[in-house]
Structures are given as structure tokens and as C-alpha cells.
XYZ file of C-alpha atoms in Angstrom:
481
model
C -11.159 23.453 -7.169
C -11.705 20.742 -9.758
C -8.967 19.546 -12.070
C -9.332 18.032 -15.497
C -7.874 14.544 -15.576
C -8.869 13.547 -19.087
C -6.878 14.410 -22.177
C -3.515 14.401 -20.386
C -2.232 11.062 -21.669
C 0.856 10.837 -23.856
C -0.551 7.782 -25.626
C -3.381 8.266 -28.119
C -6.416 5.963 -28.352
C -5.317 5.056 -31.882
C -1.941 3.916 -30.546
C -3.704 1.747 -27.938
C -5.710 0.048 -30.682
C -2.574 -0.453 -32.776
C -0.795 -2.013 -29.775
C -3.730 -4.331 -29.115
C -3.921 -5.541 -32.710
C -0.158 -6.035 -32.963
C -0.188 -8.131 -29.780
C -3.046 -10.309 -31.016
C -5.339 -9.105 -28.229
C -8.829 -10.576 -28.246
C -10.259 -9.108 -25.014
C -10.104 -5.641 -23.438
C -10.412 -5.424 -19.652
C -11.501 -2.186 -17.949
C -10.127 -1.843 -14.388
C -10.757 0.650 -11.619
C -10.258 0.723 -7.868
C -12.996 0.663 -5.228
C -12.807 2.726 -2.052
C -11.037 0.100 0.131
C -8.436 -0.424 -2.595
C -9.308 -3.556 -4.596
C -9.219 -3.665 -8.393
C -12.615 -4.198 -10.029
C -13.067 -5.061 -13.714
C -15.215 -6.115 -16.631
C -14.298 -7.114 -20.186
C -15.381 -6.581 -23.779
C -14.196 -8.108 -27.062
C -11.562 -6.080 -28.879
C -14.229 -4.968 -31.347
C -15.938 -3.170 -28.439
C -12.965 -0.852 -27.927
C -13.408 2.168 -30.158
C -11.597 5.481 -29.909
C -14.789 7.149 -28.675
C -14.679 5.042 -25.496
C -11.691 7.091 -24.322
C -13.824 10.254 -24.284
C -17.417 9.030 -23.981
C -16.702 6.312 -21.431
C -18.312 2.961 -20.741
C -21.041 2.418 -18.137
C -21.223 0.317 -14.958
C -23.327 -0.018 -11.794
C -21.742 2.139 -9.095
C -24.141 0.954 -6.388
C -22.511 -2.498 -6.375
C -19.020 -1.105 -5.676
C -17.826 -0.758 -2.082
C -17.894 2.846 -0.912
C -19.445 4.229 -4.102
C -23.024 5.151 -5.029
C -26.498 4.577 -3.550
C -28.878 2.405 -5.559
C -30.947 5.404 -6.706
C -27.881 7.019 -8.350
C -26.078 3.909 -9.548
C -25.141 4.670 -13.162
C -21.475 5.645 -13.540
C -18.921 5.854 -16.346
C -15.354 4.659 -16.714
C -12.903 6.744 -18.766
C -9.874 4.637 -19.737
C -6.383 6.123 -19.412
C -4.541 5.327 -22.685
C -1.161 5.525 -20.923
C -2.171 2.574 -18.739
C -2.734 0.159 -21.634
C -1.009 -3.121 -20.726
C -1.052 -6.563 -22.285
C -1.939 -8.745 -19.317
C 0.972 -11.100 -18.476
C -1.240 -13.509 -16.512
C -4.286 -14.457 -18.553
C -4.307 -17.244 -21.149
C -6.642 -15.431 -23.534
C -4.691 -12.455 -24.956
C -6.065 -9.518 -22.996
C -5.240 -5.837 -22.822
C -6.227 -3.992 -19.676
C -6.882 -0.287 -19.185
C -6.906 1.504 -15.828
C -9.835 3.896 -15.682
C -11.111 6.977 -13.897
C -14.712 7.173 -12.681
C -16.996 9.913 -14.030
C -20.566 10.999 -13.291
C -22.633 10.363 -16.457
C -24.890 13.399 -15.920
C -22.442 16.130 -14.926
C -19.457 14.551 -16.771
C -17.345 15.538 -13.771
C -14.786 13.274 -12.148
C -16.213 11.276 -9.252
C -15.018 12.653 -5.914
C -14.905 9.176 -4.313
C -12.705 7.771 -7.069
C -9.377 7.108 -5.306
C -7.389 7.523 -8.525
C -8.864 10.991 -9.030
C -7.839 11.950 -5.488
C -4.258 10.954 -6.290
C -4.342 13.038 -9.459
C -5.711 16.019 -7.544
C -2.909 15.681 -5.006
C -0.328 15.813 -7.798
C -2.015 18.896 -9.261
C -2.138 20.555 -5.833
C 1.577 19.954 -5.331
C 2.338 21.853 -8.545
C -0.070 24.658 -7.595
C 1.688 25.233 -4.271
C 4.906 26.084 -6.086
C 6.825 24.012 -3.531
C 7.740 21.301 -6.023
C 6.953 20.077 -9.525
C 6.718 16.373 -8.777
C 6.833 13.809 -6.003
C 8.464 10.391 -6.331
C 7.279 7.275 -4.517
C 8.870 3.905 -3.851
C 6.744 1.569 -1.698
C 8.295 -1.655 -0.374
C 5.285 -3.943 -0.081
C 6.033 -7.112 1.890
C 3.871 -10.245 1.728
C 3.716 -13.892 2.767
C 3.494 -16.906 0.451
C 1.710 -19.860 2.077
C 0.788 -23.315 0.817
C -2.613 -23.175 2.481
C -4.798 -20.743 4.398
C -8.166 -21.846 5.805
C -10.490 -19.685 7.866
C -14.129 -19.488 8.937
C -16.366 -17.658 11.393
C -19.908 -18.586 12.365
C -22.149 -18.646 15.404
C -20.338 -21.520 17.126
C -16.735 -21.441 15.846
C -14.036 -19.184 14.577
C -10.623 -20.237 13.336
C -7.786 -19.924 10.842
C -5.179 -22.486 9.821
C -2.035 -21.516 7.924
C 0.525 -23.919 6.541
C 3.749 -23.513 4.614
C 6.363 -25.949 3.407
C 8.836 -23.322 4.610
C 7.292 -22.883 8.063
C 9.686 -23.784 10.855
C 6.825 -25.571 12.634
C 7.028 -28.296 9.949
C 10.540 -29.305 11.028
C 9.064 -32.255 12.929
C 6.339 -33.187 10.453
C 6.166 -36.893 9.577
C 4.860 -36.574 6.031
C 7.282 -38.682 4.047
C 10.895 -37.550 3.735
C 11.333 -34.345 5.734
C 14.239 -32.554 4.128
C 14.533 -29.738 6.662
C 16.100 -26.419 5.662
C 13.523 -23.930 6.922
C 14.064 -20.376 8.197
C 13.702 -20.163 11.969
C 11.369 -17.532 13.404
C 12.711 -14.077 12.494
C 15.664 -15.579 10.582
C 14.366 -15.469 7.026
C 16.559 -12.491 6.009
C 18.058 -13.998 3.879
C 19.729 -17.401 3.471
C 20.128 -18.945 0.028
C 18.219 -22.038 -1.198
C 17.394 -24.684 -0.083
C 16.371 -22.736 3.040
C 14.859 -20.111 0.743
C 12.427 -22.331 -1.127
C 10.769 -19.550 -3.147
C 13.650 -18.138 -5.204
C 12.315 -19.319 -8.566
C 8.771 -18.255 -7.701
C 9.888 -14.714 -6.862
C 12.027 -14.593 -10.009
C 9.043 -15.579 -12.147
C 6.930 -12.906 -10.440
C 9.675 -10.349 -11.100
C 9.797 -11.212 -14.808
C 6.016 -11.040 -15.129
C 6.008 -7.631 -13.428
C 8.606 -6.390 -15.890
C 6.468 -7.800 -18.704
C 3.565 -5.731 -17.322
C 5.668 -2.563 -17.422
C 6.617 -2.457 -13.728
C 10.312 -1.738 -13.174
C 11.759 -4.060 -10.510
C 14.983 -3.346 -8.648
C 15.430 -6.385 -6.371
C 13.632 -9.347 -4.840
C 14.498 -11.309 -1.709
C 13.212 -13.384 1.182
C 12.123 -11.316 4.169
C 12.644 -11.843 7.899
C 9.660 -14.100 8.624
C 9.623 -17.860 8.334
C 6.970 -19.499 6.110
C 7.674 -17.532 2.953
C 7.777 -13.836 3.784
C 8.961 -11.965 0.691
C 9.659 -8.556 -0.782
C 9.958 -7.425 -4.393
C 10.976 -3.780 -4.730
C 9.781 -1.569 -7.562
C 11.733 1.362 -8.964
C 10.306 4.709 -7.835
C 7.771 6.588 -9.949
C 5.389 9.532 -9.759
C 2.423 9.194 -7.423
C -0.482 8.024 -9.572
C 1.737 5.876 -11.788
C 3.241 4.282 -8.674
C -0.225 3.575 -7.277
C -1.203 2.014 -10.629
C 2.002 -0.012 -10.451
C 1.243 -1.223 -6.939
C -2.176 -2.457 -8.086
C -0.421 -4.395 -10.855
C 2.144 -5.645 -8.330
C -0.471 -7.199 -6.058
C -2.416 -8.599 -9.013
C 0.611 -10.334 -10.531
C 1.881 -11.709 -7.206
C -1.470 -13.192 -6.219
C -2.023 -14.795 -9.617
C 1.452 -16.251 -10.148
C 1.339 -17.715 -6.642
C -2.062 -19.273 -7.282
C -0.895 -20.734 -10.588
C 1.856 -22.560 -8.662
C -0.377 -23.789 -5.854
C 0.510 -21.080 -3.354
C -1.528 -18.306 -1.784
C -0.057 -14.813 -1.323
C -1.388 -12.514 1.379
C -0.625 -8.870 2.136
C -2.189 -9.110 5.593
C 0.022 -7.081 7.947
C 0.194 -9.775 10.656
C -0.879 -13.258 9.568
C 1.521 -15.087 11.935
C 1.774 -14.743 15.699
C 5.275 -14.156 17.089
C 6.966 -13.446 13.773
C 7.490 -10.320 11.703
C 4.535 -8.627 10.094
C 4.393 -7.287 6.549
C 4.662 -3.543 6.044
C 4.848 -1.158 3.112
C 7.680 1.249 3.817
C 7.030 4.277 1.615
C 10.058 6.122 0.242
C 9.183 9.629 -0.946
C 10.844 12.823 -2.137
C 9.957 16.162 -3.716
C 11.678 17.584 -6.790
C 11.637 20.983 -8.498
C 13.313 22.052 -11.744
C 15.132 18.722 -11.847
C 16.596 19.042 -8.352
C 15.895 17.030 -5.214
C 14.430 19.364 -2.571
C 15.206 16.903 0.216
C 19.018 17.079 -0.121
C 21.315 19.394 1.823
C 24.961 18.432 2.271
C 25.040 20.251 5.621
C 21.870 18.796 7.113
C 21.352 15.864 9.494
C 21.587 12.726 7.344
C 22.002 15.138 4.380
C 18.406 16.345 4.793
C 17.239 19.829 3.821
C 14.979 22.080 5.873
C 12.087 21.223 3.556
C 12.650 17.522 4.165
C 12.750 18.073 7.929
C 9.485 20.055 7.839
C 7.951 17.395 5.585
C 8.845 14.828 8.256
C 7.328 17.165 10.858
C 4.038 17.079 8.941
C 4.094 13.294 8.665
C 4.746 12.817 12.376
C 2.236 15.456 13.492
C -0.553 13.973 11.387
C 0.540 10.312 11.683
C -2.410 9.212 13.870
C -4.850 10.511 11.239
C -2.700 9.332 8.320
C -2.772 5.752 9.554
C -6.527 5.644 8.957
C -5.533 5.482 5.272
C -2.005 4.044 5.526
C -2.617 1.185 8.008
C -6.359 0.813 7.483
C -7.280 -2.603 8.930
C -7.811 -4.030 12.377
C -4.991 -6.472 11.565
C -2.618 -3.538 10.921
C -2.451 -2.993 14.681
C -1.335 -6.553 15.337
C 1.795 -5.504 13.421
C 2.276 -2.054 14.946
C 3.411 -3.329 18.344
C 6.809 -3.260 20.111
C 9.377 -5.682 18.745
C 9.501 -7.334 15.299
C 11.132 -4.128 13.895
C 7.708 -2.474 14.081
C 7.857 1.287 13.367
C 5.697 2.574 16.216
C 7.787 5.463 17.552
C 6.794 8.936 16.339
C 10.363 10.073 15.736
C 12.763 10.117 12.807
C 16.231 8.679 12.532
C 18.887 7.643 10.063
C 19.143 3.849 9.817
C 16.905 3.078 12.840
C 14.066 0.804 11.711
C 11.870 1.194 14.793
C 11.318 4.907 14.046
C 8.220 5.845 12.036
C 10.415 7.834 9.653
C 13.816 6.486 8.635
C 16.409 8.270 6.509
C 18.209 5.743 4.287
C 21.954 6.415 4.171
C 23.072 3.868 1.577
C 24.263 6.671 -0.704
C 25.428 10.284 -0.398
C 24.203 11.174 -3.894
C 21.744 14.115 -3.942
C 19.509 12.119 -6.275
C 19.098 9.317 -3.735
C 18.060 11.452 -0.760
C 14.573 10.570 0.405
C 12.593 9.869 3.525
C 10.942 6.551 4.370
C 7.618 6.446 6.236
C 7.580 2.921 7.687
C 4.200 2.588 9.380
C 1.981 1.892 6.309
C 1.124 -1.581 5.078
C -0.086 -2.953 1.759
C -3.730 -3.311 2.802
C -3.866 0.445 2.137
C -5.526 1.878 -0.946
C -2.326 3.298 -2.496
C -4.029 6.235 -4.198
C -5.474 7.451 -0.898
C -2.433 6.586 1.226
C 0.109 8.303 -1.038
C -2.109 11.365 -1.427
C -2.640 11.624 2.337
C 1.097 11.340 3.061
C 1.872 14.029 0.486
C -0.734 16.383 1.961
C 0.656 15.860 5.480
C 4.204 16.512 4.287
C 3.182 19.648 2.390
C 1.360 20.896 5.474
C 4.615 20.428 7.351
C 6.526 22.519 4.801
C 3.841 25.209 4.587
C 3.740 25.604 8.374
C 7.414 24.822 9.029
C 6.522 22.066 11.464
C 9.592 20.921 13.366
C 9.696 17.211 14.203
C 11.160 15.956 17.486
C 14.951 15.778 17.470
C 16.276 12.746 15.585
C 16.957 9.730 17.777
C 19.604 7.253 16.701
C 19.622 5.012 19.780
C 18.005 1.593 19.929
C 14.500 2.734 20.806
C 13.687 -0.569 22.534
C 16.643 -0.243 24.892
C 15.923 3.258 26.237
C 15.582 3.910 29.941
C 11.911 4.126 31.049
C 11.997 7.888 31.680
C 13.505 8.530 28.242
C 11.118 6.134 26.532
C 8.138 7.864 28.186
C 8.984 11.060 26.295
C 8.518 9.395 22.904
C 5.005 9.304 21.466
C 3.780 6.135 19.764
C 1.306 5.507 16.976
C -2.262 4.681 18.097
C -2.976 1.080 18.959
C -6.141 0.298 16.995
C -8.065 1.050 13.826
C -10.791 2.677 15.899
C -8.245 5.067 17.417
C -6.843 6.186 14.060
C -10.336 6.664 12.619
C -11.142 8.923 15.567
C -7.863 10.750 14.926
C -8.859 11.255 11.283
C -12.243 12.623 12.329
C -10.486 15.169 14.554
C -7.568 16.028 12.236
C -8.241 16.247 8.508
C -8.170 19.929 7.551
C -4.772 19.387 5.935
C -6.378 16.837 3.588
C -9.076 19.256 2.418
C -6.620 21.811 1.013
C -7.036 22.264 -2.723
C -10.159 20.083 -2.572
C -7.867 17.056 -2.813
C -9.876 15.061 -0.276
C -13.500 16.000 0.334
C -15.451 15.925 3.551
C -17.786 13.392 1.931
C -14.887 11.064 1.145
C -13.503 11.271 4.670
C -16.917 10.739 6.281
C -17.632 7.809 3.952
C -14.247 6.224 4.752
C -14.719 6.517 8.518
C -18.272 5.162 8.376
C -17.286 2.272 6.105
C -14.348 1.222 8.266
C -16.271 1.526 11.541
C -19.393 -0.346 10.412
C -17.764 -2.955 8.154
C -14.552 -3.705 10.064
C -14.121 -2.246 13.568
C -17.558 -3.136 14.931
C -17.840 -6.644 13.360
C -14.416 -7.654 14.699
C -15.222 -6.279 18.152
C -18.492 -8.264 18.309
C -16.963 -11.687 17.695
C -15.344 -13.888 20.362
C -11.600 -14.286 19.869
C -10.067 -17.785 20.166
C -7.631 -16.575 22.831
C -10.578 -15.477 24.981
C -11.525 -19.136 25.383
C -8.006 -19.874 26.629
C -8.358 -17.051 29.156
C -11.967 -17.243 30.266
C -13.721 -20.548 29.531
C -13.174 -21.738 33.123
C -13.890 -18.411 34.822
């Protein structure tokens, strides 16, 4: 199956040009996402944006993009999505950016390794199943804001140094007047200023996100010392939410840099404090109704929602290859620190992989929250993979383990032994993906080539290089052996 992703925009190319001229735009930036999940771009003067570009495309070298083409088949095209046209809130030169899909210039077909296309195929597959019309997504992407982060690795040394004016370790620093007021480890949720030193910074980020068309619901300090933060976006459909998350990371990183800070979405940058996750709220709707709500179900969940959870939990080891896709992700997914490592579901319990929020009894608010992902994920691939796992659960009526509302860290050993945990390393989840991915191939949403390319890229570029290098703690353990 191949779906047509061009010509579906509600905004016309002429309207994009009118918007650009009215805003005084001088530069047009074309953006697309590489396989690991980083925005790539190049720019042209406004005069270079003609209506034909939206159908004919604009060329680039695909062999220089991570996870894309070989050098002997490098020419690729970008097709801008008119609906994505946004006046950039960051840049000094008035710039309009367009999020693009990748197309083969010879066949004119959508590129099967384009993550955005995979997300669009997943949305089309959902409609084709007849199960639902639309899925809604609300990721909560946490991050840290530091004053400095230095790191290096070479043949004779390897190190990182992090510093933060908010870090509790600076309570004894003799660097002029030390005014105190810093969150203690795991106590950053959430005292007011002056302990929270980043209120104005987060507020500025929030306003810039709104300026870029991203709806924001709330911002706050998170649990970690040293500037852990969260800014929550209002839910949206899958591809639009993934586009929004790319904008989210872009705006946060740039506003922080403009103020002399550095933002990182690394899942576990600090030892012995909370890591940063991306709890993914999701629901399915049909004919304007929420399929996940049932007033008689556990936590007001329907059968479909329970089976959807069953699919997520069954396929979680493979899913994490896309949803928690770095070696550092598994420094976060460990016991303690509210880490969601237990393959169970529960209302309110934050150590379960799937939590059912119970803030409201409204049918419209009923959703499930998959807590194991983090924001190093490529959102197009992660959201699509979660949807495919959930749909597989509904199609096969997969029953999850019984809900568990106890404190999962306080269970007796024999009871705890019955609960499965997420895998403990990137290598393990990549092996799980290699063994369990048929559910992703339904409807040609993911392709075997994409999955093989992902596994090979992650193994050769991340797992193996990290495994080869001495770790600083090894010197503490073994230098005198």
C-alpha cells in the first residue's frame, strides 16, 4: 500500500506566499527530519519560493543525511507542506519555515525512510482499519536547563562537566555572594522563585511557542535540581503533534542559548537525580466520540482502551527501540526516580509503564499515558510505532496483566518477581525489535528496509561505540586491580 501525502493541505501555496509577504519575510527555510530525529534545513530568498515548489519540489543531497541514501543515489526532493508554514519566532532576519516531505526525484514516490511519511501512513492505516477516525497525542517532554555542559572523549581521557546556578551542589560555592535557594535533589517539583530560578525563561519559551503556533497548556519546574523543566503542549493529531514537538525542541534550545543557557533532552544527564522522560498521552476517536471511555470500566476505560494497553505492553520491548532509542535512555529506565519500568498499567501509579490519568471523569479527557519514552525519540517514528502496537492489541484483543495500584517498589519479593520489566539496554530493545516487528509492517506503515536500517544505524553508531570506550567509573573500580 502507498498513500498519497501531497495535495491534502488546507492552506494553498498562494496563501503561504501572501502570509510571507504580509509578515515581511525575506528568507524561506525548508525543514525536514533525518532518521534519528533531528531537524535539517536549508534556506532560499523569498523570491525563490514559487507556487510550483509545492508540487515540483526542491532538491537536496540525500547521501549526507543520517539514515538516508547511498552516495550513488543521492539526489532527493523536498515537497513543502503549506499547512506547516510558520514565521520563525527565533531568527533575527524575518524567516518563514516550511516542514517538508521527502520524495524520490525519479519515481516521484514518497521516500519510505522519511519519518514524516511513516507517521502519515500510520494515520491513514488507522482510518482504513475502521477502528477509529483519528488518534490524539499529548507528549510531555521534560528537559534540563544548565549554565554549562562540557564533554570530550579521546584516546587518553573521557569526561563531562555540568554546572547550573540552580544545582544544589553549588550551595557551598565561594564565588562572590552565594544567595542560596536551590532545589535539593529530587525536590524541584515545584517551589516558587527564588528557588525556581527559571520562571521567566520558561515563560518566554512558552510565549515563543505560542507565537510559532504551538498551543501550550502549562509550564513548571520538574523534580530534578539544576533546572529540570516541563512545558506541556495541548494534544493534537499524530503528524501535527510530531511537527509541534520538533518546533518545541527547536524553540527551547534556541531561547535557552540566547540567554546563556544550554537545554538538553538527554534522558539521564545527572547521576542520582530524576531523568527526563516524554510521557505520551494518547486516545482514539471515532465519529466525534472517545473510544477509550467507558463509565463502567476500570479507571473509566473501555475494552478497546484495555486491549490497546495490552498491545503496548506486549510489544513494549520492541517499541522502546523507537521510543527510548539511546544508550542513555537506559540510565533513566532503572528502579527509583519514578522511572516507569514495570510492564503493567495502573491509575495514578507513576512507576507503571502505562498510567491512566484520573484528574477528570469527563469522557473527552479519558486517555492512556505510556510513560517509558523519552524526547531523544524521533516523534514521527515513536508515535507511529505506539499506534501500531495499540491497534494490534485491539485487533487481537490482547489482554494486559491485571492493573496494579500498589506501590510497585514496596512489593514483597515473590510478588515483584511476577512483574515483567522493560529491557535494560539499547542493545536489548534493538534485538527485541528484530524479533518482534510484524505489527509495524501492517498496511506498509513501516517497511522492512526502515527497520533494518534503524537497527543497523543504532548498533554501529551508538551501541558498539559506547561499549568500546572505557567508562570513568571503571577507573574507580579497577585501576588498582
